[in-house]
PDB file of C-alpha atoms in Angstrom:
ATOM      1  CA  MET T   1     -14.755  -7.195  -7.999  1.00  0.00           C
ATOM      2  CA  LYS T   2     -11.257  -7.782 -10.166  1.00  0.00           C
ATOM      3  CA  ALA T   3      -7.681  -6.339  -8.466  1.00  0.00           C
ATOM      4  CA  LEU T   4      -4.268  -6.430  -9.698  1.00  0.00           C
ATOM      5  CA  ILE T   5      -1.276  -5.249  -7.572  1.00  0.00           C
ATOM      6  CA  ALA T   6       1.954  -5.093  -8.443  1.00  0.00           C
ATOM      7  CA  ILE T   7       4.805  -5.419  -6.017  1.00  0.00           C
ATOM      8  CA  PRO T   8       8.708  -4.108  -6.576  1.00  0.00           C
ATOM      9  CA  HIS T   9      10.730  -6.781  -4.593  1.00  0.00           C
ATOM     10  CA  TYR T  10      14.494  -6.457  -3.696  1.00  0.00           C
ATOM     11  CA  ALA T  11      16.777  -8.472  -1.969  1.00  0.00           C
ATOM     12  CA  GLN T  12      20.321  -7.664  -1.437  1.00  0.00           C
ATOM     13  CA  ALA T  13      22.592  -7.092   2.123  1.00  0.00           C
ATOM     14  CA  GLY T  14      23.761  -3.868   2.559  1.00  0.00           C
ATOM     15  CA  SER T  15      23.569  -1.139   4.344  1.00  0.00           C
ATOM     16  CA  GLY T  16      20.430  -0.772   5.452  1.00  0.00           C
ATOM     17  CA  ALA T  17      19.214   2.860   4.546  1.00  0.00           C
ATOM     18  CA  TYR T  18      16.161   0.714   2.590  1.00  0.00           C
ATOM     19  CA  GLY T  19      14.226  -2.176   4.251  1.00  0.00           C
ATOM     20  CA  SER T  20      14.936  -4.349   0.922  1.00  0.00           C
ATOM     21  CA  THR T  21      19.522  -3.853   2.101  1.00  0.00           C
ATOM     22  CA  ALA T  22      18.222  -4.488   5.751  1.00  0.00           C
ATOM     23  CA  ALA T  23      18.638  -7.912   5.423  1.00  0.00           C
ATOM     24  CA  GLY T  24      19.465 -11.263   3.497  1.00  0.00           C
ATOM     25  CA  ALA T  25      17.462 -13.770   1.624  1.00  0.00           C
ATOM     26  CA  ALA T  26      16.085 -15.519   3.720  1.00  0.00           C
ATOM     27  CA  GLY T  27      14.523 -12.289   5.557  1.00  0.00           C
ATOM     28  CA  ARG T  28      12.871 -10.326   2.940  1.00  0.00           C
ATOM     29  CA  GLY T  29      11.310 -13.427   1.885  1.00  0.00           C
ATOM     30  CA  ALA T  30       9.552 -14.017   4.438  1.00  0.00           C
ATOM     31  CA  VAL T  31       8.469 -10.381   4.686  1.00  0.00           C
ATOM     32  CA  LEU T  32       7.386 -10.831   1.301  1.00  0.00           C
ATOM     33  CA  ALA T  33       5.264 -14.142   1.849  1.00  0.00           C
ATOM     34  CA  GLU T  34       3.096 -12.828   4.671  1.00  0.00           C
ATOM     35  CA  VAL T  35       2.658  -9.947   2.675  1.00  0.00           C
ATOM     36  CA  LEU T  36       0.804 -12.500  -0.528  1.00  0.00           C
ATOM     37  CA  THR T  37      -0.292 -15.132   1.306  1.00  0.00           C
ATOM     38  CA  THR T  38      -2.148 -12.021   3.653  1.00  0.00           C
ATOM     39  CA  LEU T  39      -3.394 -10.299   1.110  1.00  0.00           C
ATOM     40  CA  HIS T  40      -5.027 -13.634  -0.737  1.00  0.00           C
ATOM     41  CA  ARG T  41      -6.118 -14.311   2.189  1.00  0.00           C
ATOM     42  CA  SER T  42      -8.150 -11.165   3.259  1.00  0.00           C
ATOM     43  CA  PHE T  43      -9.460 -11.005  -1.047  1.00  0.00           C
ATOM     44  CA  GLY T  44      -9.397 -13.969  -2.032  1.00  0.00           C
ATOM     45  CA  PRO T  45     -11.361 -17.467  -2.317  1.00  0.00           C
ATOM     46  CA  ARG T  46      -9.759 -19.589   0.259  1.00  0.00           C
ATOM     47  CA  GLN T  47     -11.465 -18.502   3.182  1.00  0.00           C
ATOM     48  CA  SER T  48     -14.203 -20.561   4.110  1.00  0.00           C
ATOM     49  CA  GLN T  49     -16.367 -21.734   7.886  1.00  0.00           C
ATOM     50  CA  LEU T  50     -15.669 -25.116   9.416  1.00  0.00           C
ATOM     51  CA  MET T  51     -19.243 -26.523   9.407  1.00  0.00           C
ATOM     52  CA  ASN T  52     -18.293 -29.987  11.047  1.00  0.00           C
ATOM     53  CA  ARG T  53     -15.210 -31.014  12.794  1.00  0.00           C
ATOM     54  CA  ARG T  54     -15.795 -34.436  11.889  1.00  0.00           C
ATOM     55  CA  HIS T  55     -15.860 -34.576   8.021  1.00  0.00           C
ATOM     56  CA  ASN T  56     -14.500 -30.865   7.886  1.00  0.00           C
ATOM     57  CA  ILE T  57     -17.105 -29.625   6.367  1.00  0.00           C
ATOM     58  CA  ARG T  58     -16.744 -25.897   5.083  1.00  0.00           C
ATOM     59  CA  ARG T  59     -19.345 -23.487   3.270  1.00  0.00           C
ATOM     60  CA  ARG T  60     -16.617 -20.797   1.312  1.00  0.00           C
ATOM     61  CA  ALA T  61     -17.168 -17.038   3.633  1.00  0.00           C
ATOM     62  CA  ASN T  62     -16.879 -13.566   2.950  1.00  0.00           C
ATOM     63  CA  ARG T  63     -18.188 -13.702  -0.550  1.00  0.00           C
ATOM     64  CA  SER T  64     -19.590 -10.565  -0.149  1.00  0.00           C
ATOM     65  CA  ALA T  65     -15.906  -9.004  -0.648  1.00  0.00           C
ATOM     66  CA  SER T  66     -13.746 -11.303  -1.800  1.00  0.00           C
ATOM     67  CA  ALA T  67     -11.496 -10.427  -5.434  1.00  0.00           C
ATOM     68  CA  ARG T  68     -10.111 -12.212  -8.236  1.00  0.00           C
ATOM     69  CA  LEU T  69      -6.897 -11.031  -7.500  1.00  0.00           C
ATOM     70  CA  ASP T  70      -3.889 -10.968  -9.205  1.00  0.00           C
ATOM     71  CA  LEU T  71      -0.310  -9.823  -7.763  1.00  0.00           C
ATOM     72  CA  VAL T  72       2.634  -9.241  -9.740  1.00  0.00           C
ATOM     73  CA  VAL T  73       6.575  -9.373  -8.602  1.00  0.00           C
ATOM     74  CA  CYS T  74       8.950  -6.929 -10.161  1.00  0.00           C
ATOM     75  CA  THR T  75      12.438  -8.174 -10.173  1.00  0.00           C
ATOM     76  CA  THR T  76      16.107  -7.250 -10.868  1.00  0.00           C
ATOM     77  CA  GLY T  77      18.185  -9.841 -12.023  1.00  0.00           C
ATOM     78  CA  ASP T  78      19.326 -12.016  -9.564  1.00  0.00           C
ATOM     79  CA  SER T  79      18.537 -10.010  -6.444  1.00  0.00           C
ATOM     80  CA  HIS T  80      15.170 -11.408  -5.308  1.00  0.00           C
ATOM     81  CA  ALA T  81      13.917 -13.749  -2.406  1.00  0.00           C
ATOM     82  CA  LEU T  82      12.163 -15.719  -4.939  1.00  0.00           C
ATOM     83  CA  ASN T  83      14.160 -19.254  -5.086  1.00  0.00           C
ATOM     84  CA  GLY T  84      12.459 -21.407  -2.541  1.00  0.00           C
ATOM     85  CA  LEU T  85       9.930 -18.770  -1.017  1.00  0.00           C
ATOM     86  CA  ASN T  86       7.205 -19.691   1.413  1.00  0.00           C
ATOM     87  CA  ALA T  87       3.991 -18.720  -0.126  1.00  0.00           C
ATOM     88  CA  GLY T  88       2.512 -21.368  -1.582  1.00  0.00           C
ATOM     89  CA  THR T  89       1.624 -22.115  -5.545  1.00  0.00           C
ATOM     90  CA  GLY T  90       0.186 -19.485  -7.652  1.00  0.00           C
ATOM     91  CA  LEU T  91       0.094 -17.289  -5.548  1.00  0.00           C
ATOM     92  CA  PHE T  92       1.605 -14.941  -7.951  1.00  0.00           C
ATOM     93  CA  GLU T  93       3.009 -13.920 -11.233  1.00  0.00           C
ATOM     94  CA  HIS T  94       6.983 -13.052 -11.306  1.00  0.00           C
ATOM     95  CA  ARG T  95       8.117 -10.467 -14.103  1.00  0.00           C
ATOM     96  CA  PRO T  96      11.896 -10.067 -13.526  1.00  0.00           C
ATOM     97  CA  THR T  97      12.924  -6.900 -15.617  1.00  0.00           C
ATOM     98  CA  GLY T  98      16.530  -5.298 -16.585  1.00  0.00           C
ATOM     99  CA  ALA T  99      15.857  -2.283 -14.368  1.00  0.00           C
ATOM    100  CA  GLU T 100      17.962  -0.499 -11.821  1.00  0.00           C
ATOM    101  CA  PRO T 101      17.255  -1.696  -8.122  1.00  0.00           C
ATOM    102  CA  LEU T 102      16.011   1.832  -7.519  1.00  0.00           C
ATOM    103  CA  MET T 103      13.605   2.327 -10.296  1.00  0.00           C
ATOM    104  CA  LEU T 104      11.514  -1.087  -9.927  1.00  0.00           C
ATOM    105  CA  GLY T 105       8.885   0.600  -9.348  1.00  0.00           C
ATOM    106  CA  PHE T 106       8.885   1.908 -12.783  1.00  0.00           C
ATOM    107  CA  GLU T 107       8.438  -1.683 -13.947  1.00  0.00           C
ATOM    108  CA  CYS T 108       5.104  -1.914 -11.599  1.00  0.00           C
ATOM    109  CA  HIS T 109       3.537   1.300 -13.370  1.00  0.00           C
ATOM    110  CA  ARG T 110       4.258  -0.323 -16.800  1.00  0.00           C
ATOM    111  CA  VAL T 111       2.037  -3.377 -15.698  1.00  0.00           C
ATOM    112  CA  LEU T 112      -0.856  -1.971 -14.357  1.00  0.00           C
ATOM    113  CA  ALA T 113      -0.951   0.169 -17.699  1.00  0.00           C
ATOM    114  CA  GLU T 114      -0.571  -3.125 -19.676  1.00  0.00           C
ATOM    115  CA  ARG T 115      -3.522  -4.231 -18.050  1.00  0.00           C
ATOM    116  CA  ILE T 116      -6.237  -1.513 -18.158  1.00  0.00           C
ATOM    117  CA  GLY T 117      -9.016  -2.560 -19.334  1.00  0.00           C
ATOM    118  CA  ASP T 118      -9.696  -5.495 -17.391  1.00  0.00           C
ATOM    119  CA  TYR T 119      -9.822  -5.204 -13.797  1.00  0.00           C
ATOM    120  CA  ASP T 120     -11.843  -3.176 -11.262  1.00  0.00           C
ATOM    121  CA  TRP T 121      -9.099  -1.792  -9.205  1.00  0.00           C
ATOM    122  CA  TYR T 122      -5.516  -1.654  -9.518  1.00  0.00           C
ATOM    123  CA  GLY T 123      -2.723  -1.398  -6.632  1.00  0.00           C
ATOM    124  CA  TYR T 124       0.958  -0.769  -6.257  1.00  0.00           C
ATOM    125  CA  MET T 125       3.043  -1.845  -2.801  1.00  0.00           C
ATOM    126  CA  GLU T 126       6.200  -1.724  -1.678  1.00  0.00           C
ATOM    127  CA  ASP T 127       7.042  -5.378  -0.647  1.00  0.00           C
ATOM    128  CA  ASP T 128       7.175  -4.861   3.281  1.00  0.00           C
ATOM    129  CA  LEU T 129       3.518  -3.566   3.572  1.00  0.00           C
ATOM    130  CA  ILE T 130       0.776  -5.797   4.780  1.00  0.00           C
ATOM    131  CA  LEU T 131      -3.470  -5.195   4.067  1.00  0.00           C
ATOM    132  CA  GLN T 132      -5.206  -7.460   6.405  1.00  0.00           C
ATOM    133  CA  ASP T 133      -8.151  -5.527   5.947  1.00  0.00           C
ATOM    134  CA  PRO T 134     -11.212  -6.815   4.545  1.00  0.00           C
ATOM    135  CA  LEU T 135     -13.496  -4.054   4.089  1.00  0.00           C
ATOM    136  CA  PHE T 136     -10.874  -1.669   2.384  1.00  0.00           C
ATOM    137  CA  PHE T 137     -11.363  -1.670  -1.628  1.00  0.00           C
ATOM    138  CA  ALA T 138     -15.276  -1.071  -0.155  1.00  0.00           C
ATOM    139  CA  LYS T 139     -13.844   1.888   2.156  1.00  0.00           C
ATOM    140  CA  LEU T 140     -11.766   3.013  -1.229  1.00  0.00           C
ATOM    141  CA  ALA T 141     -15.097   3.053  -3.558  1.00  0.00           C
ATOM    142  CA  TRP T 142     -17.201   5.000  -0.388  1.00  0.00           C
ATOM    143  CA  PHE T 143     -14.411   7.772  -0.223  1.00  0.00           C
ATOM    144  CA  LEU T 144     -14.793   7.980  -3.620  1.00  0.00           C
ATOM    145  CA  SER T 145     -18.634   8.283  -3.833  1.00  0.00           C
ATOM    146  CA  LEU T 146     -18.028  11.808  -1.129  1.00  0.00           C
ATOM    147  CA  ALA T 147     -14.831  12.917  -2.581  1.00  0.00           C
ATOM    148  CA  GLY T 148     -15.130  12.478  -6.574  1.00  0.00           C
ATOM    149  CA  PRO T 149     -12.750  10.775  -8.841  1.00  0.00           C
ATOM    150  CA  ASP T 150     -10.023  13.957  -8.911  1.00  0.00           C
ATOM    151  CA  ALA T 151      -9.503  12.399  -5.266  1.00  0.00           C
ATOM    152  CA  LEU T 152      -7.503  10.024  -4.105  1.00  0.00           C
ATOM    153  CA  LEU T 153      -7.004   8.100  -0.280  1.00  0.00           C
ATOM    154  CA  LEU T 154      -3.850   6.587   0.598  1.00  0.00           C
ATOM    155  CA  PRO T 155      -4.220   4.600   3.725  1.00  0.00           C
ATOM    156  CA  HIS T 156      -2.206   4.981   6.793  1.00  0.00           C
ATOM    157  CA  ARG T 157       1.564   3.387   7.599  1.00  0.00           C
ATOM    158  CA  TYR T 158       2.100   2.311  10.481  1.00  0.00           C
ATOM    159  CA  GLU T 159       4.453  -0.112  12.847  1.00  0.00           C
ATOM    160  CA  ILE T 160       4.228  -2.607  16.015  1.00  0.00           C
ATOM    161  CA  ARG T 161       6.474  -4.235  18.407  1.00  0.00           C
ATOM    162  CA  ALA T 162       6.396  -7.633  19.590  1.00  0.00           C
ATOM    163  CA  GLY T 163       5.598  -7.567  23.016  1.00  0.00           C
ATOM    164  CA  SER T 164       4.063  -4.185  23.275  1.00  0.00           C
ATOM    165  CA  ALA T 165       0.392  -2.674  22.473  1.00  0.00           C
ATOM    166  CA  GLU T 166       2.104   0.556  21.533  1.00  0.00           C
ATOM    167  CA  LYS T 167       1.057   0.800  17.673  1.00  0.00           C
ATOM    168  CA  LEU T 168       2.590   3.955  15.848  1.00  0.00           C
ATOM    169  CA  TYR T 169       1.668   5.526  12.273  1.00  0.00           C
ATOM    170  CA  ILE T 170       4.447   6.331  11.056  1.00  0.00           C
ATOM    171  CA  ASP T 171       4.045   8.703   7.950  1.00  0.00           C
ATOM    172  CA  GLY T 172       3.491  11.679  10.168  1.00  0.00           C
ATOM    173  CA  HIS T 173       3.996  15.629   9.549  1.00  0.00           C
ATOM    174  CA  MET T 174       7.007  17.064   7.350  1.00  0.00           C
ATOM    175  CA  SER T 175       8.189  20.463   6.617  1.00  0.00           C
ATOM    176  CA  ALA T 176       5.374  22.923   4.645  1.00  0.00           C
ATOM    177  CA  ASP T 177       7.547  22.438   1.474  1.00  0.00           C
ATOM    178  CA  PHE T 178       8.288  18.706   1.488  1.00  0.00           C
ATOM    179  CA  ALA T 179       5.686  17.785  -1.209  1.00  0.00           C
ATOM    180  CA  ALA T 180       4.666  21.355  -2.510  1.00  0.00           C
ATOM    181  CA  PRO T 181       5.874  21.496  -5.830  1.00  0.00           C
ATOM    182  CA  TRP T 182       3.313  18.803  -6.479  1.00  0.00           C
ATOM    183  CA  GLN T 183       0.450  20.056  -4.370  1.00  0.00           C
ATOM    184  CA  THR T 184      -2.059  22.985  -2.870  1.00  0.00           C
ATOM    185  CA  VAL T 185      -2.954  20.740   0.485  1.00  0.00           C
ATOM    186  CA  THR T 186      -5.003  23.867   0.565  1.00  0.00           C
ATOM    187  CA  ASP T 187      -7.271  23.209  -1.868  1.00  0.00           C
ATOM    188  CA  ARG T 188     -10.236  21.123  -0.976  1.00  0.00           C
ATOM    189  CA  PRO T 189      -8.252  21.130   2.382  1.00  0.00           C
ATOM    190  CA  GLY T 190     -10.596  18.667   4.199  1.00  0.00           C
ATOM    191  CA  PHE T 191     -14.633  17.307   4.290  1.00  0.00           C
ATOM    192  CA  SER T 192     -16.195  14.271   6.990  1.00  0.00           C
ATOM    193  CA  GLY T 193     -18.385  11.449   6.437  1.00  0.00           C
ATOM    194  CA  ASP T 194     -19.815   9.006   8.378  1.00  0.00           C
ATOM    195  CA  ALA T 195     -19.488   5.632   7.804  1.00  0.00           C
ATOM    196  CA  LEU T 196     -21.145   3.337   9.992  1.00  0.00           C
ATOM    197  CA  GLY T 197     -22.601   5.337  12.463  1.00  0.00           C
ATOM    198  CA  LEU T 198     -18.839   7.137  12.855  1.00  0.00           C
ATOM    199  CA  PRO T 199     -17.445  10.448  11.768  1.00  0.00           C
ATOM    200  CA  VAL T 200     -14.569   9.813   9.486  1.00  0.00           C
ATOM    201  CA  SER T 201     -12.284  13.204   8.905  1.00  0.00           C
ATOM    202  CA  PHE T 202     -10.417  13.072   5.872  1.00  0.00           C
ATOM    203  CA  GLU T 203      -7.424  15.864   5.594  1.00  0.00           C
ATOM    204  CA  ARG T 204      -5.036  16.644   2.802  1.00  0.00           C
ATOM    205  CA  PRO T 205      -1.835  15.550   4.575  1.00  0.00           C
ATOM    206  CA  ASN T 206       2.242  17.591   3.605  1.00  0.00           C
ATOM    207  CA  ASN T 207       3.224  13.959   3.873  1.00  0.00           C
ATOM    208  CA  PRO T 208       1.136  11.860   0.977  1.00  0.00           C
ATOM    209  CA  HIS T 209       3.594   9.044   0.842  1.00  0.00           C
ATOM    210  CA  ALA T 210       2.258   5.588   2.066  1.00  0.00           C
ATOM    211  CA  GLY T 211       4.235   3.261   0.206  1.00  0.00           C
ATOM    212  CA  CYS T 212       1.444   1.971  -1.626  1.00  0.00           C
ATOM    213  CA  PHE T 213      -1.800   3.533  -4.196  1.00  0.00           C
ATOM    214  CA  PHE T 214      -4.989   2.339  -5.245  1.00  0.00           C
ATOM    215  CA  LEU T 215      -7.009   3.382  -7.924  1.00  0.00           C
ATOM    216  CA  ASP T 216     -10.069   2.441  -9.650  1.00  0.00           C
ATOM    217  CA  ALA T 217     -10.549   1.647 -13.411  1.00  0.00           C
ATOM    218  CA  ALA T 218     -11.720   4.661 -14.082  1.00  0.00           C
ATOM    219  CA  GLN T 219      -9.091   6.950 -12.085  1.00  0.00           C
ATOM    220  CA  MET T 220      -6.587   3.900 -14.334  1.00  0.00           C
ATOM    221  CA  ARG T 221      -6.823   5.607 -16.716  1.00  0.00           C
ATOM    222  CA  HIS T 222      -6.745   8.832 -16.675  1.00  0.00           C
ATOM    223  CA  TRP T 223      -3.460   8.312 -14.939  1.00  0.00           C
ATOM    224  CA  ALA T 224      -2.323   6.742 -17.612  1.00  0.00           C
ATOM    225  CA  ALA T 225      -3.432   9.146 -19.911  1.00  0.00           C
ATOM    226  CA  GLN T 226      -1.417  11.681 -18.275  1.00  0.00           C
ATOM    227  CA  PRO T 227       1.740  13.436 -20.241  1.00  0.00           C
ATOM    228  CA  HIS T 228       3.958  12.552 -17.202  1.00  0.00           C
ATOM    229  CA  PHE T 229       3.070   9.039 -17.161  1.00  0.00           C
ATOM    230  CA  GLY T 230       5.333   6.629 -17.717  1.00  0.00           C
ATOM    231  CA  ASP T 231       7.884   9.799 -17.091  1.00  0.00           C
ATOM    232  CA  ARG T 232       9.649   8.489 -14.069  1.00  0.00           C
ATOM    233  CA  ASP T 233      10.858  11.771 -12.855  1.00  0.00           C
ATOM    234  CA  THR T 234      12.434  10.831  -9.205  1.00  0.00           C
ATOM    235  CA  GLY T 235      12.148  14.037  -7.952  1.00  0.00           C
ATOM    236  CA  PHE T 236      10.044  13.625  -4.670  1.00  0.00           C
ATOM    237  CA  ALA T 237      12.724  12.520  -1.999  1.00  0.00           C
ATOM    238  CA  GLY T 238      14.345   9.642  -4.195  1.00  0.00           C
ATOM    239  CA  PRO T 239      13.511   6.664  -6.904  1.00  0.00           C
ATOM    240  CA  LEU T 240      11.444   4.731  -4.886  1.00  0.00           C
ATOM    241  CA  GLU T 241       9.489   7.111  -3.023  1.00  0.00           C
ATOM    242  CA  SER T 242       8.808   8.623  -5.947  1.00  0.00           C
ATOM    243  CA  ALA T 243       7.289   5.397  -7.674  1.00  0.00           C
ATOM    244  CA  ALA T 244       5.417   4.993  -4.895  1.00  0.00           C
ATOM    245  CA  SER T 245       3.650   9.256  -4.046  1.00  0.00           C
ATOM    246  CA  LEU T 246       4.820  11.562  -7.353  1.00  0.00           C
ATOM    247  CA  GLY T 247       2.855  10.655 -10.303  1.00  0.00           C
ATOM    248  CA  ILE T 248       0.047   9.896  -8.231  1.00  0.00           C
ATOM    249  CA  MET T 249       0.616  13.384  -6.017  1.00  0.00           C
ATOM    250  CA  LYS T 250       1.042  14.995 -10.364  1.00  0.00           C
ATOM    251  CA  THR T 251      -2.401  13.310 -10.954  1.00  0.00           C
ATOM    252  CA  PHE T 252      -5.040  13.320  -8.053  1.00  0.00           C
ATOM    253  CA  ARG T 253      -5.881  15.112  -4.834  1.00  0.00           C
ATOM    254  CA  ILE T 254      -4.333  13.359  -2.201  1.00  0.00           C
ATOM    255  CA  TYR T 255      -5.917  12.906   1.258  1.00  0.00           C
ATOM    256  CA  LYS T 256      -5.681  10.614   4.439  1.00  0.00           C
ATOM    257  CA  THR T 257      -7.454   9.940   7.338  1.00  0.00           C
ATOM    258  CA  ALA T 258      -7.189  12.343   9.606  1.00  0.00           C
ATOM    259  CA  PRO T 259      -5.637  11.286  13.591  1.00  0.00           C
ATOM    260  CA  ASP T 260      -8.943  10.929  14.782  1.00  0.00           C
ATOM    261  CA  SER T 261      -9.737   9.044  12.371  1.00  0.00           C
ATOM    262  CA  ALA T 262      -6.384   7.005  11.020  1.00  0.00           C
ATOM    263  CA  GLY T 263      -7.914   2.881  11.748  1.00  0.00           C
ATOM    264  CA  PHE T 264      -9.962   3.858   9.178  1.00  0.00           C
ATOM    265  CA  LEU T 265      -7.466   2.858   6.018  1.00  0.00           C
ATOM    266  CA  GLU T 266      -4.480   1.256   7.559  1.00  0.00           C
ATOM    267  CA  ILE T 267      -1.923  -0.684   6.146  1.00  0.00           C
ATOM    268  CA  ARG T 268       0.566  -2.299   8.472  1.00  0.00           C
ATOM    269  CA  HIS T 269       4.694  -2.029   7.553  1.00  0.00           C
ATOM    270  CA  ALA T 270       6.008  -5.075   8.324  1.00  0.00           C
ATOM    271  CA  GLY T 271       9.564  -3.487   9.703  1.00  0.00           C
ATOM    272  CA  ASN T 272      10.800  -1.605  12.566  1.00  0.00           C
ATOM    273  CA  ARG T 273      12.839   1.788  11.226  1.00  0.00           C
ATOM    274  CA  TYR T 274      10.630   4.435  13.511  1.00  0.00           C
ATOM    275  CA  LEU T 275       9.566   2.592  16.216  1.00  0.00           C
ATOM    276  CA  GLY T 276      12.177   0.416  16.659  1.00  0.00           C
ATOM    277  CA  ASN T 277      15.463   1.705  15.431  1.00  0.00           C
ATOM    278  CA  TRP T 278      14.965   5.361  14.704  1.00  0.00           C
ATOM    279  CA  LEU T 279      12.804   5.905  18.013  1.00  0.00           C
ATOM    280  CA  ASP T 280      15.523   3.806  19.694  1.00  0.00           C
ATOM    281  CA  LYS T 281      19.333   5.672  19.230  1.00  0.00           C
ATOM    282  CA  PRO T 282      20.874   7.935  21.140  1.00  0.00           C
ATOM    283  CA  GLY T 283      19.612  11.274  21.977  1.00  0.00           C
ATOM    284  CA  VAL T 284      16.138   9.676  20.527  1.00  0.00           C
ATOM    285  CA  PRO T 285      13.861  11.052  24.059  1.00  0.00           C
ATOM    286  CA  ARG T 286      12.235   7.215  25.436  1.00  0.00           C
ATOM    287  CA  GLN T 287       8.864   9.104  26.648  1.00  0.00           C
ATOM    288  CA  PRO T 288       7.037  10.755  23.976  1.00  0.00           C
ATOM    289  CA  ALA T 289       6.038  14.584  23.767  1.00  0.00           C
ATOM    290  CA  TRP T 290       2.037  14.628  22.943  1.00  0.00           C
ATOM    291  CA  THR T 291       1.391  17.208  21.272  1.00  0.00           C
ATOM    292  CA  GLY T 292      -2.994  17.275  19.358  1.00  0.00           C
TER     293      GLY T 292
END
């Protein structure tokens, strides 16, 4: 399997409205290094099983799910944390651009389109998402076999907090009109499948944002052929959210797993924007009010 993943990366100390402006280069660099190395640990060829400790004899591991993984990091100007990045050599390709910082995601779309025909999977990830499920692409392929190529399954983003057993999926319910101009959630609103003997339920979310997407080769060709591809429309929430969500929402029926199956496809948000910062604000109840 061959996979291409494009990652917009920006680091500039600022207000903290987005993760890319919440810390200096050192903090952003540490997060990006974890993003890159975790991808290679999960899907790359450097996985092995120790067979003899004294002589360090090993055998290759996880070859059935491994991938040729090409990662392209798109930056603008000098506002990045790639200099001295502690992520090993040869793990990514740097694509410098002259784009406005908030428009970097659309440069990633360009990278994906340039390489149509070379890969089995095409992905986009914000630079603070950590993917560590070695069966991730196998699950996406299984979903497509159930739902068809006009459907797209997005993972749930989650946060954790050091010293706590709590895990919070952060892209929850929004108002009914949040994404209504671009999707009709009542069109084939949900279905279920059976994976490894367990039921997995899928639903059309009214919050389709996940900060990432992953398309198979046919889906990538289909998206790139649409008249809206490359239009750099920023109408969904803002430029960052639009780069991750709007183009694919115009093209595919978006699904996520229902809450009871949320862990089937998930990706970790490296920060604590919600589990930490937001829920620790004055006036927010310390104890959750449960629903559903």
